[in-house]
Amino acid sequence: MVLGRLILLLRAESYSPVKPSMLTKVFVGGDLLCFFVQIIGSGQLSSNFSLAKIIILVGLVAQLIFFGLFVVVATVVHYRLARRPTPTAQRLDQLNTKMGWRGVTRVIYLASAMIFVRSIFRLVEFTGDHDSPMMKSEAYLYICDSTLMFGVLAILIYYHPAVYVPSRKVISHMNGEGLA
């Protein structure tokens, strides 16, 4: 949602390989689909461990692919804006806001990197068998899952995107006013 709103705020719709109105639908929809696949696999763990593991791995790999594509879209938009800023992006840069659009993209990248590492951990965790150290010890879960997600939470609380990127309704009201 933040990336789509940032694109709309900066009037950089033409810079995105995916329409901003479709970003949330595609990537959240893909993520939900992957979670459902993982839930189906988790439901099979007690009856058929090897089949459940394959289903969960398919869900995790698909999740990594969707997430990787999201990061690619964010990077493409960022690269294009950096090379050829829109007038709105230039105006916001001149206002010298606390973070600016580049700061918002940095937050997206940092949170994405932490989530990506967590997703890799989950993939590695499920490639082992049920007697692997990662499956037996909760320490790995706390370090490689909970700590990373807490880091994402802390970053997003401190640099909450809503402070820098207004809602879609506010952005639509801003069109033609103040930032043009």
mmCIF file with all atom_site columns, C-alpha atoms in Angstrom, residues 14-170:
data_model
loop_
_atom_site.group_PDB
_atom_site.id
_atom_site.type_symbol
_atom_site.label_atom_id
_atom_site.label_alt_id
_atom_site.label_comp_id
_atom_site.label_asym_id
_atom_site.label_entity_id
_atom_site.label_seq_id
_atom_site.pdbx_PDB_ins_code
_atom_site.Cartn_x
_atom_site.Cartn_y
_atom_site.Cartn_z
_atom_site.occupancy
_atom_site.B_iso_or_equiv
_atom_site.pdbx_formal_charge
_atom_site.auth_seq_id
_atom_site.auth_comp_id
_atom_site.auth_asym_id
_atom_site.auth_atom_id
_atom_site.pdbx_PDB_model_num
ATOM 1   C CA . SER A 1 14  ? 4.303  5.948   -15.570 1.00 0.00 ? 14  SER A CA 1
ATOM 2   C CA . TYR A 1 15  ? 7.478  4.903   -13.716 1.00 0.00 ? 15  TYR A CA 1
ATOM 3   C CA . SER A 1 16  ? 5.925  1.764   -12.259 1.00 0.00 ? 16  SER A CA 1
ATOM 4   C CA . PRO A 1 17  ? 5.822  -1.519  -14.204 1.00 0.00 ? 17  PRO A CA 1
ATOM 5   C CA . VAL A 1 18  ? 2.594  -2.329  -12.296 1.00 0.00 ? 18  VAL A CA 1
ATOM 6   C CA . LYS A 1 19  ? -0.293 0.130   -12.019 1.00 0.00 ? 19  LYS A CA 1
ATOM 7   C CA . PRO A 1 20  ? -0.351 1.633   -8.515  1.00 0.00 ? 20  PRO A CA 1
ATOM 8   C CA . SER A 1 21  ? -4.014 0.653   -8.169  1.00 0.00 ? 21  SER A CA 1
ATOM 9   C CA . MET A 1 22  ? -2.994 -2.973  -8.799  1.00 0.00 ? 22  MET A CA 1
ATOM 10  C CA . LEU A 1 23  ? 0.089  -3.125  -6.547  1.00 0.00 ? 23  LEU A CA 1
ATOM 11  C CA . THR A 1 24  ? -1.751 -3.952  -3.347  1.00 0.00 ? 24  THR A CA 1
ATOM 12  C CA . LYS A 1 25  ? -4.168 -6.314  -5.085  1.00 0.00 ? 25  LYS A CA 1
ATOM 13  C CA . VAL A 1 26  ? -1.404 -8.270  -6.810  1.00 0.00 ? 26  VAL A CA 1
ATOM 14  C CA . PHE A 1 27  ? 1.108  -8.514  -3.978  1.00 0.00 ? 27  PHE A CA 1
ATOM 15  C CA . VAL A 1 28  ? -1.245 -8.853  -0.995  1.00 0.00 ? 28  VAL A CA 1
ATOM 16  C CA . GLY A 1 29  ? -3.382 -11.265 -3.025  1.00 0.00 ? 29  GLY A CA 1
ATOM 17  C CA . GLY A 1 30  ? -0.287 -13.291 -3.884  1.00 0.00 ? 30  GLY A CA 1
ATOM 18  C CA . ASP A 1 31  ? 0.821  -13.281 -0.258  1.00 0.00 ? 31  ASP A CA 1
ATOM 19  C CA . LEU A 1 32  ? -2.605 -14.466 0.907   1.00 0.00 ? 32  LEU A CA 1
ATOM 20  C CA . LEU A 1 33  ? -2.579 -17.227 -1.702  1.00 0.00 ? 33  LEU A CA 1
ATOM 21  C CA . CYS A 1 34  ? 0.836  -18.349 -0.430  1.00 0.00 ? 34  CYS A CA 1
ATOM 22  C CA . PHE A 1 35  ? -0.395 -18.322 3.179   1.00 0.00 ? 35  PHE A CA 1
ATOM 23  C CA . PHE A 1 36  ? -3.388 -20.480 2.214   1.00 0.00 ? 36  PHE A CA 1
ATOM 24  C CA . VAL A 1 37  ? -1.075 -22.978 0.518   1.00 0.00 ? 37  VAL A CA 1
ATOM 25  C CA . GLN A 1 38  ? 1.094  -23.047 3.654   1.00 0.00 ? 38  GLN A CA 1
ATOM 26  C CA . ILE A 1 39  ? -1.986 -23.522 5.857   1.00 0.00 ? 39  ILE A CA 1
ATOM 27  C CA . ILE A 1 40  ? -3.092 -26.457 3.713   1.00 0.00 ? 40  ILE A CA 1
ATOM 28  C CA . GLY A 1 41  ? 0.376  -27.965 4.104   1.00 0.00 ? 41  GLY A CA 1
ATOM 29  C CA . SER A 1 42  ? 0.364  -27.353 7.860   1.00 0.00 ? 42  SER A CA 1
ATOM 30  C CA . GLY A 1 43  ? -2.936 -29.178 8.135   1.00 0.00 ? 43  GLY A CA 1
ATOM 31  C CA . GLN A 1 44  ? -1.301 -32.241 6.597   1.00 0.00 ? 44  GLN A CA 1
ATOM 32  C CA . LEU A 1 45  ? 1.771  -32.299 8.894   1.00 0.00 ? 45  LEU A CA 1
ATOM 33  C CA . SER A 1 46  ? 0.428  -34.892 11.323  1.00 0.00 ? 46  SER A CA 1
ATOM 34  C CA . SER A 1 47  ? -0.951 -37.294 8.702   1.00 0.00 ? 47  SER A CA 1
ATOM 35  C CA . ASN A 1 48  ? 1.605  -37.094 5.866   1.00 0.00 ? 48  ASN A CA 1
ATOM 36  C CA . PHE A 1 49  ? 4.771  -35.189 6.800   1.00 0.00 ? 49  PHE A CA 1
ATOM 37  C CA . SER A 1 50  ? 6.543  -35.500 3.426   1.00 0.00 ? 50  SER A CA 1
ATOM 38  C CA . LEU A 1 51  ? 3.522  -34.275 1.425   1.00 0.00 ? 51  LEU A CA 1
ATOM 39  C CA . ALA A 1 52  ? 2.887  -31.479 3.930   1.00 0.00 ? 52  ALA A CA 1
ATOM 40  C CA . LYS A 1 53  ? 6.521  -30.403 3.684   1.00 0.00 ? 53  LYS A CA 1
ATOM 41  C CA . ILE A 1 54  ? 6.324  -30.201 -0.117  1.00 0.00 ? 54  ILE A CA 1
ATOM 42  C CA . ILE A 1 55  ? 3.102  -28.160 0.034   1.00 0.00 ? 55  ILE A CA 1
ATOM 43  C CA . ILE A 1 56  ? 4.590  -25.783 2.604   1.00 0.00 ? 56  ILE A CA 1
ATOM 44  C CA . LEU A 1 57  ? 7.785  -25.422 0.556   1.00 0.00 ? 57  LEU A CA 1
ATOM 45  C CA . VAL A 1 58  ? 5.745  -24.588 -2.569  1.00 0.00 ? 58  VAL A CA 1
ATOM 46  C CA . GLY A 1 59  ? 3.935  -21.893 -0.562  1.00 0.00 ? 59  GLY A CA 1
ATOM 47  C CA . LEU A 1 60  ? 7.201  -20.502 0.811   1.00 0.00 ? 60  LEU A CA 1
ATOM 48  C CA . VAL A 1 61  ? 8.921  -20.426 -2.587  1.00 0.00 ? 61  VAL A CA 1
ATOM 49  C CA . ALA A 1 62  ? 5.890  -18.726 -4.148  1.00 0.00 ? 62  ALA A CA 1
ATOM 50  C CA . GLN A 1 63  ? 5.928  -16.200 -1.296  1.00 0.00 ? 63  GLN A CA 1
ATOM 51  C CA . LEU A 1 64  ? 9.599  -15.444 -1.952  1.00 0.00 ? 64  LEU A CA 1
ATOM 52  C CA . ILE A 1 65  ? 8.856  -14.978 -5.655  1.00 0.00 ? 65  ILE A CA 1
ATOM 53  C CA . PHE A 1 66  ? 5.973  -12.570 -5.002  1.00 0.00 ? 66  PHE A CA 1
ATOM 54  C CA . PHE A 1 67  ? 8.027  -10.677 -2.454  1.00 0.00 ? 67  PHE A CA 1
ATOM 55  C CA . GLY A 1 68  ? 11.033 -10.537 -4.774  1.00 0.00 ? 68  GLY A CA 1
ATOM 56  C CA . LEU A 1 69  ? 8.834  -9.138  -7.539  1.00 0.00 ? 69  LEU A CA 1
ATOM 57  C CA . PHE A 1 70  ? 7.553  -6.466  -5.146  1.00 0.00 ? 70  PHE A CA 1
ATOM 58  C CA . VAL A 1 71  ? 11.121 -5.421  -4.359  1.00 0.00 ? 71  VAL A CA 1
ATOM 59  C CA . VAL A 1 72  ? 11.908 -5.342  -8.096  1.00 0.00 ? 72  VAL A CA 1
ATOM 60  C CA . VAL A 1 73  ? 8.937  -3.021  -8.705  1.00 0.00 ? 73  VAL A CA 1
ATOM 61  C CA . ALA A 1 74  ? 10.029 -0.752  -5.818  1.00 0.00 ? 74  ALA A CA 1
ATOM 62  C CA . THR A 1 75  ? 13.588 -0.683  -7.160  1.00 0.00 ? 75  THR A CA 1
ATOM 63  C CA . VAL A 1 76  ? 12.474 0.128   -10.708 1.00 0.00 ? 76  VAL A CA 1
ATOM 64  C CA . VAL A 1 77  ? 10.310 3.019   -9.481  1.00 0.00 ? 77  VAL A CA 1
ATOM 65  C CA . HIS A 1 78  ? 13.097 4.298   -7.226  1.00 0.00 ? 78  HIS A CA 1
ATOM 66  C CA . TYR A 1 79  ? 15.689 4.082   -10.013 1.00 0.00 ? 79  TYR A CA 1
ATOM 67  C CA . ARG A 1 80  ? 13.458 5.881   -12.509 1.00 0.00 ? 80  ARG A CA 1
ATOM 68  C CA . LEU A 1 81  ? 12.563 8.601   -10.006 1.00 0.00 ? 81  LEU A CA 1
ATOM 69  C CA . ALA A 1 82  ? 16.197 9.118   -9.078  1.00 0.00 ? 82  ALA A CA 1
ATOM 70  C CA . ARG A 1 83  ? 17.185 9.479   -12.742 1.00 0.00 ? 83  ARG A CA 1
ATOM 71  C CA . ARG A 1 84  ? 14.238 11.638  -13.768 1.00 0.00 ? 84  ARG A CA 1
ATOM 72  C CA . PRO A 1 85  ? 12.323 13.049  -10.778 1.00 0.00 ? 85  PRO A CA 1
ATOM 73  C CA . THR A 1 86  ? 8.764  14.151  -11.351 1.00 0.00 ? 86  THR A CA 1
ATOM 74  C CA . PRO A 1 87  ? 7.993  17.817  -10.650 1.00 0.00 ? 87  PRO A CA 1
ATOM 75  C CA . THR A 1 88  ? 6.171  16.731  -7.488  1.00 0.00 ? 88  THR A CA 1
ATOM 76  C CA . ALA A 1 89  ? 9.185  14.705  -6.308  1.00 0.00 ? 89  ALA A CA 1
ATOM 77  C CA . GLN A 1 90  ? 11.436 17.696  -6.947  1.00 0.00 ? 90  GLN A CA 1
ATOM 78  C CA . ARG A 1 91  ? 9.056  19.976  -5.043  1.00 0.00 ? 91  ARG A CA 1
ATOM 79  C CA . LEU A 1 92  ? 8.959  17.609  -2.073  1.00 0.00 ? 92  LEU A CA 1
ATOM 80  C CA . ASP A 1 93  ? 12.762 17.400  -2.121  1.00 0.00 ? 93  ASP A CA 1
ATOM 81  C CA . GLN A 1 94  ? 12.953 21.218  -2.052  1.00 0.00 ? 94  GLN A CA 1
ATOM 82  C CA . LEU A 1 95  ? 10.609 21.334  0.935   1.00 0.00 ? 95  LEU A CA 1
ATOM 83  C CA . ASN A 1 96  ? 13.291 19.276  2.694   1.00 0.00 ? 96  ASN A CA 1
ATOM 84  C CA . THR A 1 97  ? 10.815 17.074  4.501   1.00 0.00 ? 97  THR A CA 1
ATOM 85  C CA . LYS A 1 98  ? 12.117 14.928  7.349   1.00 0.00 ? 98  LYS A CA 1
ATOM 86  C CA . MET A 1 99  ? 12.571 11.854  5.181   1.00 0.00 ? 99  MET A CA 1
ATOM 87  C CA . GLY A 1 100 ? 11.322 12.667  1.723   1.00 0.00 ? 100 GLY A CA 1
ATOM 88  C CA . TRP A 1 101 ? 10.404 10.069  -0.842  1.00 0.00 ? 101 TRP A CA 1
ATOM 89  C CA . ARG A 1 102 ? 13.901 8.549   -0.788  1.00 0.00 ? 102 ARG A CA 1
ATOM 90  C CA . GLY A 1 103 ? 13.608 7.948   2.935   1.00 0.00 ? 103 GLY A CA 1
ATOM 91  C CA . VAL A 1 104 ? 10.308 6.171   2.469   1.00 0.00 ? 104 VAL A CA 1
ATOM 92  C CA . THR A 1 105 ? 11.897 3.908   -0.132  1.00 0.00 ? 105 THR A CA 1
ATOM 93  C CA . ARG A 1 106 ? 14.793 3.235   2.270   1.00 0.00 ? 106 ARG A CA 1
ATOM 94  C CA . VAL A 1 107 ? 12.291 2.145   4.924   1.00 0.00 ? 107 VAL A CA 1
ATOM 95  C CA . ILE A 1 108 ? 10.597 -0.103  2.355   1.00 0.00 ? 108 ILE A CA 1
ATOM 96  C CA . TYR A 1 109 ? 13.971 -1.630  1.430   1.00 0.00 ? 109 TYR A CA 1
ATOM 97  C CA . LEU A 1 110 ? 15.092 -2.153  5.028   1.00 0.00 ? 110 LEU A CA 1
ATOM 98  C CA . ALA A 1 111 ? 11.797 -3.740  6.100   1.00 0.00 ? 111 ALA A CA 1
ATOM 99  C CA . SER A 1 112 ? 11.784 -5.822  2.913   1.00 0.00 ? 112 SER A CA 1
ATOM 100 C CA . ALA A 1 113 ? 15.325 -7.067  3.533   1.00 0.00 ? 113 ALA A CA 1
ATOM 101 C CA . MET A 1 114 ? 14.428 -8.180  7.046   1.00 0.00 ? 114 MET A CA 1
ATOM 102 C CA . ILE A 1 115 ? 11.264 -9.916  5.849   1.00 0.00 ? 115 ILE A CA 1
ATOM 103 C CA . PHE A 1 116 ? 13.200 -11.545 2.999   1.00 0.00 ? 116 PHE A CA 1
ATOM 104 C CA . VAL A 1 117 ? 15.821 -12.941 5.410   1.00 0.00 ? 117 VAL A CA 1
ATOM 105 C CA . ARG A 1 118 ? 13.014 -14.254 7.607   1.00 0.00 ? 118 ARG A CA 1
ATOM 106 C CA . SER A 1 119 ? 11.392 -15.908 4.590   1.00 0.00 ? 119 SER A CA 1
ATOM 107 C CA . ILE A 1 120 ? 14.695 -17.543 3.630   1.00 0.00 ? 120 ILE A CA 1
ATOM 108 C CA . PHE A 1 121 ? 14.978 -18.857 7.196   1.00 0.00 ? 121 PHE A CA 1
ATOM 109 C CA . ARG A 1 122 ? 11.482 -20.336 6.962   1.00 0.00 ? 122 ARG A CA 1
ATOM 110 C CA . LEU A 1 123 ? 12.404 -21.992 3.659   1.00 0.00 ? 123 LEU A CA 1
ATOM 111 C CA . VAL A 1 124 ? 15.601 -23.463 5.121   1.00 0.00 ? 124 VAL A CA 1
ATOM 112 C CA . GLU A 1 125 ? 13.686 -24.559 8.214   1.00 0.00 ? 125 GLU A CA 1
ATOM 113 C CA . PHE A 1 126 ? 11.242 -26.606 6.149   1.00 0.00 ? 126 PHE A CA 1
ATOM 114 C CA . THR A 1 127 ? 13.848 -28.129 3.829   1.00 0.00 ? 127 THR A CA 1
ATOM 115 C CA . GLY A 1 128 ? 15.185 -30.137 6.775   1.00 0.00 ? 128 GLY A CA 1
ATOM 116 C CA . ASP A 1 129 ? 13.436 -33.136 8.252   1.00 0.00 ? 129 ASP A CA 1
ATOM 117 C CA . HIS A 1 130 ? 11.336 -33.119 11.423  1.00 0.00 ? 130 HIS A CA 1
ATOM 118 C CA . ASP A 1 131 ? 14.416 -34.006 13.508  1.00 0.00 ? 131 ASP A CA 1
ATOM 119 C CA . SER A 1 132 ? 16.568 -31.111 12.238  1.00 0.00 ? 132 SER A CA 1
ATOM 120 C CA . PRO A 1 133 ? 17.948 -28.665 14.825  1.00 0.00 ? 133 PRO A CA 1
ATOM 121 C CA . MET A 1 134 ? 15.839 -25.836 13.386  1.00 0.00 ? 134 MET A CA 1
ATOM 122 C CA . MET A 1 135 ? 12.648 -27.837 13.840  1.00 0.00 ? 135 MET A CA 1
ATOM 123 C CA . LYS A 1 136 ? 13.576 -29.025 17.343  1.00 0.00 ? 136 LYS A CA 1
ATOM 124 C CA . SER A 1 137 ? 14.873 -25.805 18.910  1.00 0.00 ? 137 SER A CA 1
ATOM 125 C CA . GLU A 1 138 ? 12.824 -22.664 19.404  1.00 0.00 ? 138 GLU A CA 1
ATOM 126 C CA . ALA A 1 139 ? 16.012 -20.586 19.636  1.00 0.00 ? 139 ALA A CA 1
ATOM 127 C CA . TYR A 1 140 ? 16.271 -20.445 15.850  1.00 0.00 ? 140 TYR A CA 1
ATOM 128 C CA . LEU A 1 141 ? 12.659 -19.336 15.638  1.00 0.00 ? 141 LEU A CA 1
ATOM 129 C CA . TYR A 1 142 ? 13.223 -16.540 18.154  1.00 0.00 ? 142 TYR A CA 1
ATOM 130 C CA . ILE A 1 143 ? 16.420 -15.305 16.517  1.00 0.00 ? 143 ILE A CA 1
ATOM 131 C CA . CYS A 1 144 ? 15.612 -15.741 12.832  1.00 0.00 ? 144 CYS A CA 1
ATOM 132 C CA . ASP A 1 145 ? 11.892 -15.075 12.903  1.00 0.00 ? 145 ASP A CA 1
ATOM 133 C CA . SER A 1 146 ? 10.720 -13.096 15.917  1.00 0.00 ? 146 SER A CA 1
ATOM 134 C CA . THR A 1 147 ? 13.738 -10.799 16.161  1.00 0.00 ? 147 THR A CA 1
ATOM 135 C CA . LEU A 1 148 ? 13.571 -9.869  12.486  1.00 0.00 ? 148 LEU A CA 1
ATOM 136 C CA . MET A 1 149 ? 9.838  -9.225  12.612  1.00 0.00 ? 149 MET A CA 1
ATOM 137 C CA . PHE A 1 150 ? 10.290 -7.153  15.778  1.00 0.00 ? 150 PHE A CA 1
ATOM 138 C CA . GLY A 1 151 ? 12.909 -5.143  13.877  1.00 0.00 ? 151 GLY A CA 1
ATOM 139 C CA . VAL A 1 152 ? 10.435 -4.541  11.044  1.00 0.00 ? 152 VAL A CA 1
ATOM 140 C CA . LEU A 1 153 ? 7.824  -3.475  13.584  1.00 0.00 ? 153 LEU A CA 1
ATOM 141 C CA . ALA A 1 154 ? 10.238 -1.090  15.318  1.00 0.00 ? 154 ALA A CA 1
ATOM 142 C CA . ILE A 1 155 ? 11.325 0.489   12.027  1.00 0.00 ? 155 ILE A CA 1
ATOM 143 C CA . LEU A 1 156 ? 7.739  0.969   10.890  1.00 0.00 ? 156 LEU A CA 1
ATOM 144 C CA . ILE A 1 157 ? 6.704  2.433   14.233  1.00 0.00 ? 157 ILE A CA 1
ATOM 145 C CA . TYR A 1 158 ? 9.590  4.904   14.274  1.00 0.00 ? 158 TYR A CA 1
ATOM 146 C CA . TYR A 1 159 ? 9.343  5.817   10.582  1.00 0.00 ? 159 TYR A CA 1
ATOM 147 C CA . HIS A 1 160 ? 5.643  5.185   10.097  1.00 0.00 ? 160 HIS A CA 1
ATOM 148 C CA . PRO A 1 161 ? 4.933  5.632   6.383   1.00 0.00 ? 161 PRO A CA 1
ATOM 149 C CA . ALA A 1 162 ? 1.589  7.365   7.027   1.00 0.00 ? 162 ALA A CA 1
ATOM 150 C CA . VAL A 1 163 ? 3.512  10.328  8.444   1.00 0.00 ? 163 VAL A CA 1
ATOM 151 C CA . TYR A 1 164 ? 5.269  10.811  5.103   1.00 0.00 ? 164 TYR A CA 1
ATOM 152 C CA . VAL A 1 165 ? 2.813  9.357   2.592   1.00 0.00 ? 165 VAL A CA 1
ATOM 153 C CA . PRO A 1 166 ? -0.805 10.490  2.959   1.00 0.00 ? 166 PRO A CA 1
ATOM 154 C CA . SER A 1 167 ? -3.813 8.280   2.327   1.00 0.00 ? 167 SER A CA 1
ATOM 155 C CA . ARG A 1 168 ? -5.171 7.718   -1.164  1.00 0.00 ? 168 ARG A CA 1
ATOM 156 C CA . LYS A 1 169 ? -8.102 10.053  -0.369  1.00 0.00 ? 169 LYS A CA 1
ATOM 157 C CA . VAL A 1 170 ? -5.762 12.885  0.687   1.00 0.00 ? 170 VAL A CA 1
#
